[in-house]
PDB file of C-alpha atoms in Angstrom:
ATOM      1  CA  PHE A 509     100.940 103.247 121.230  1.00  0.00           C
ATOM      2  CA  ASN A 510      98.126 105.699 121.798  1.00  0.00           C
ATOM      3  CA  SER A 511      96.072 108.329 120.055  1.00  0.00           C
ATOM      4  CA  HIS A 512      98.792 110.943 120.679  1.00  0.00           C
ATOM      5  CA  LYS A 513     101.097 108.991 118.418  1.00  0.00           C
ATOM      6  CA  ILE A 514      98.317 108.659 115.802  1.00  0.00           C
ATOM      7  CA  ILE A 515      97.827 112.438 115.912  1.00  0.00           C
ATOM      8  CA  GLY A 516     101.561 112.953 115.367  1.00  0.00           C
ATOM      9  CA  ILE A 517     101.641 110.603 112.375  1.00  0.00           C
ATOM     10  CA  ARG A 518      98.413 112.145 111.044  1.00  0.00           C
ATOM     11  CA  ASP A 519      99.800 115.678 111.214  1.00  0.00           C
ATOM     12  CA  GLU A 520     103.075 114.643 109.582  1.00  0.00           C
ATOM     13  CA  LEU A 521     101.186 112.945 106.731  1.00  0.00           C
ATOM     14  CA  ILE A 522      98.893 115.949 106.270  1.00  0.00           C
ATOM     15  CA  ASN A 523     101.969 118.166 105.928  1.00  0.00           C
ATOM     16  CA  LYS A 524     103.358 115.846 103.237  1.00  0.00           C
ATOM     17  CA  ALA A 525     100.096 115.478 101.289  1.00  0.00           C
ATOM     18  CA  GLU A 526     100.341 116.260  97.573  1.00  0.00           C
ATOM     19  CA  ILE A 527      97.601 118.119  95.760  1.00  0.00           C
ATOM     20  CA  VAL A 528      96.546 116.255  92.609  1.00  0.00           C
ATOM     21  CA  GLY A 529      93.720 116.627  90.132  1.00  0.00           C
ATOM     22  CA  GLY A 530      93.268 120.256  91.127  1.00  0.00           C
ATOM     23  CA  ASP A 531      92.008 119.955  94.693  1.00  0.00           C
ATOM     24  CA  ILE A 532      92.512 116.390  95.920  1.00  0.00           C
ATOM     25  CA  SER A 533      94.860 115.744  98.843  1.00  0.00           C
ATOM     26  CA  PHE A 534      96.822 112.594  98.006  1.00  0.00           C
ATOM     27  CA  ILE A 535      98.856 110.631 100.530  1.00  0.00           C
ATOM     28  CA  CYS A 536     100.692 107.459  99.517  1.00  0.00           C
ATOM     29  CA  ARG A 537     103.210 106.338 102.121  1.00  0.00           C
ATOM     30  CA  GLN A 538     104.520 103.562 104.304  1.00  0.00           C
ATOM     31  CA  VAL A 539     103.933 104.260 107.993  1.00  0.00           C
ATOM     32  CA  ASN A 540     105.162 102.762 111.244  1.00  0.00           C
ATOM     33  CA  LEU A 541     102.236 101.326 113.205  1.00  0.00           C
ATOM     34  CA  SER A 542     101.879  98.692 115.911  1.00  0.00           C
ATOM     35  CA  SER A 543      98.416  97.374 115.008  1.00  0.00           C
ATOM     36  CA  THR A 544      96.024  97.102 112.084  1.00  0.00           C
ATOM     37  CA  ASP A 545      93.340  98.929 114.069  1.00  0.00           C
ATOM     38  CA  LEU A 546      95.613 101.969 114.181  1.00  0.00           C
ATOM     39  CA  GLY A 547      95.927 101.870 110.387  1.00  0.00           C
ATOM     40  CA  LYS A 548      92.181 102.000 110.006  1.00  0.00           C
ATOM     41  CA  GLU A 549      91.903 104.734 112.648  1.00  0.00           C
ATOM     42  CA  LEU A 550      94.620 106.722 110.890  1.00  0.00           C
ATOM     43  CA  VAL A 551      93.021 106.703 107.426  1.00  0.00           C
ATOM     44  CA  PHE A 552      89.656 107.740 108.880  1.00  0.00           C
ATOM     45  CA  GLU A 553      91.388 110.527 110.856  1.00  0.00           C
ATOM     46  CA  LEU A 554      93.153 111.720 107.696  1.00  0.00           C
ATOM     47  CA  LYS A 555      89.963 111.669 105.648  1.00  0.00           C
ATOM     48  CA  HIS A 556      88.147 113.608 108.371  1.00  0.00           C
ATOM     49  CA  ASN A 557      90.890 116.259 108.430  1.00  0.00           C
ATOM     50  CA  LEU A 558      91.601 116.511 104.705  1.00  0.00           C
ATOM     51  CA  GLY A 559      88.142 116.344 103.178  1.00  0.00           C
ATOM     52  CA  ASN A 560      88.580 115.700  99.451  1.00  0.00           C
ATOM     53  CA  SER A 561      91.270 113.035  99.551  1.00  0.00           C
ATOM     54  CA  ILE A 562      92.785 109.738  98.494  1.00  0.00           C
ATOM     55  CA  ILE A 563      94.879 108.011 101.155  1.00  0.00           C
ATOM     56  CA  LEU A 564      96.906 104.857 100.522  1.00  0.00           C
ATOM     57  CA  LEU A 565      98.994 103.643 103.455  1.00  0.00           C
ATOM     58  CA  GLY A 566     101.110 100.570 103.998  1.00  0.00           C
ATOM     59  CA  ALA A 567     102.651  99.154 107.158  1.00  0.00           C
ATOM     60  CA  ALA A 568     104.653  96.144 108.276  1.00  0.00           C
ATOM     61  CA  ILE A 569     103.189  94.791 111.526  1.00  0.00           C
ATOM     62  CA  ASP A 570     104.490  91.582 113.136  1.00  0.00           C
ATOM     63  CA  HIS A 571     106.353  90.626 109.935  1.00  0.00           C
ATOM     64  CA  LYS A 572     103.180  90.886 107.862  1.00  0.00           C
ATOM     65  CA  ALA A 573     102.187  93.530 105.346  1.00  0.00           C
ATOM     66  CA  TYR A 574      99.042  95.650 105.490  1.00  0.00           C
ATOM     67  CA  LEU A 575      97.516  98.206 103.127  1.00  0.00           C
ATOM     68  CA  TRP A 576      94.685 100.681 103.666  1.00  0.00           C
ATOM     69  CA  LEU A 577      93.037 102.738 100.924  1.00  0.00           C
ATOM     70  CA  MET A 578      90.486 105.469 101.620  1.00  0.00           C
ATOM     71  CA  ILE A 579      88.870 107.475  98.797  1.00  0.00           C
ATOM     72  CA  SER A 580      86.456 110.370  99.334  1.00  0.00           C
ATOM     73  CA  GLU A 581      83.008 109.231  98.191  1.00  0.00           C
ATOM     74  CA  ASN A 582      82.554 112.154  95.778  1.00  0.00           C
ATOM     75  CA  LEU A 583      85.633 111.047  93.799  1.00  0.00           C
ATOM     76  CA  LEU A 584      84.448 107.486  93.151  1.00  0.00           C
ATOM     77  CA  ASP A 585      82.090 108.143  90.238  1.00  0.00           C
ATOM     78  CA  LYS A 586      83.865 111.302  89.115  1.00  0.00           C
ATOM     79  CA  PHE A 587      87.087 109.413  88.324  1.00  0.00           C
ATOM     80  CA  GLY A 588      85.888 105.817  88.142  1.00  0.00           C
ATOM     81  CA  LEU A 589      87.797 104.912  91.290  1.00  0.00           C
ATOM     82  CA  ASN A 590      87.065 101.856  93.404  1.00  0.00           C
ATOM     83  CA  ALA A 591      89.155 101.159  96.509  1.00  0.00           C
ATOM     84  CA  THR A 592      88.402  97.425  96.478  1.00  0.00           C
ATOM     85  CA  ALA A 593      89.459  97.025  92.832  1.00  0.00           C
ATOM     86  CA  ILE A 594      92.684  98.984  93.415  1.00  0.00           C
ATOM     87  CA  ILE A 595      93.562  97.069  96.598  1.00  0.00           C
ATOM     88  CA  LYS A 596      92.932  93.739  94.838  1.00  0.00           C
ATOM     89  CA  SER A 597      95.169  94.744  91.937  1.00  0.00           C
ATOM     90  CA  ILE A 598      98.116  95.685  94.197  1.00  0.00           C
ATOM     91  CA  SER A 599      97.820  93.128  97.021  1.00  0.00           C
ATOM     92  CA  GLY A 600      99.717  90.519  94.998  1.00  0.00           C
ATOM     93  CA  GLU A 601     102.876  92.506  95.786  1.00  0.00           C
ATOM     94  CA  ILE A 602     102.469  91.613  99.460  1.00  0.00           C
ATOM     95  CA  GLN A 603     101.447  88.002  98.665  1.00  0.00           C
ATOM     96  CA  GLY A 604      98.002  88.597 100.049  1.00  0.00           C
ATOM     97  CA  GLY A 605      94.495  89.627  99.289  1.00  0.00           C
ATOM     98  CA  GLY A 606      92.078  92.302 100.208  1.00  0.00           C
ATOM     99  CA  GLY A 607      88.663  93.755  99.876  1.00  0.00           C
ATOM    100  CA  GLY A 608      86.202  96.196 101.300  1.00  0.00           C
ATOM    101  CA  GLN A 609      83.908  98.862  99.960  1.00  0.00           C
ATOM    102  CA  PRO A 610      84.307 101.253  97.019  1.00  0.00           C
ATOM    103  CA  PHE A 611      85.502 104.045  99.336  1.00  0.00           C
ATOM    104  CA  PHE A 612      87.567 102.002 101.840  1.00  0.00           C
ATOM    105  CA  ALA A 613      89.485  98.767 101.351  1.00  0.00           C
ATOM    106  CA  THR A 614      92.240  96.909 103.140  1.00  0.00           C
ATOM    107  CA  ALA A 615      94.669  94.115 102.350  1.00  0.00           C
ATOM    108  CA  GLY A 616      96.937  91.875 104.351  1.00  0.00           C
ATOM    109  CA  GLY A 617      99.739  89.643 103.174  1.00  0.00           C
ATOM    110  CA  LYS A 618     102.860  87.842 104.258  1.00  0.00           C
ATOM    111  CA  ASN A 619     105.459  89.745 102.206  1.00  0.00           C
ATOM    112  CA  SER A 620     106.278  93.001 103.989  1.00  0.00           C
ATOM    113  CA  ASP A 621     109.137  93.547 101.495  1.00  0.00           C
ATOM    114  CA  GLY A 622     106.470  94.173  98.850  1.00  0.00           C
ATOM    115  CA  ILE A 623     104.830  97.152 100.570  1.00  0.00           C
ATOM    116  CA  LEU A 624     106.717  99.838  98.639  1.00  0.00           C
ATOM    117  CA  ASN A 625     106.009  98.119  95.306  1.00  0.00           C
ATOM    118  CA  ALA A 626     102.329  97.860  96.225  1.00  0.00           C
ATOM    119  CA  LEU A 627     102.235 101.566  97.142  1.00  0.00           C
ATOM    120  CA  ASN A 628     104.020 102.548  93.930  1.00  0.00           C
ATOM    121  CA  ASN A 629     101.617 100.469  91.831  1.00  0.00           C
ATOM    122  CA  GLY A 630      98.630 101.933  93.649  1.00  0.00           C
ATOM    123  CA  ARG A 631     100.000 105.418  93.118  1.00  0.00           C
ATOM    124  CA  LYS A 632     100.335 104.799  89.383  1.00  0.00           C
ATOM    125  CA  ILE A 633      96.795 103.398  89.064  1.00  0.00           C
ATOM    126  CA  ILE A 634      95.279 106.306  91.010  1.00  0.00           C
ATOM    127  CA  LEU A 635      97.216 109.077  89.264  1.00  0.00           C
ATOM    128  CA  GLU A 636      96.435 107.674  85.807  1.00  0.00           C
ATOM    129  CA  LYS A 637      92.734 107.990  86.604  1.00  0.00           C
ATOM    130  CA  ILE A 638      92.739 111.497  88.042  1.00  0.00           C
ATOM    131  CA  GLU A 639      95.404 113.416  86.122  1.00  0.00           C
TER     132      GLU A 639
END
């Protein structure tokens, strides 16, 4: 697994990004990654390429579940968004916990079957705040 693969996933996700709240690129998807470091690298890559964005990704790695949430800093106060609060409220779906900073938070848990539910819940929370 190398940066070429990350670039491929990044470009595919950018192509599938939705525009919400007027001008915010929103990505909320499960991805296929081999390590948690790649998840972090991927969300930072996406943010760098998309600018004004909210990115929520989930992945099952070694039978565990992981979530990453990146929110452009300028959107935090504007919409009352906080990545740590959102991650904490959805990490129960993966039987885990998470934390981080207002603009970037992660979670890990043991229930990889809960990733889609966690993503759907996160999507709902985010869209309710910005639409």
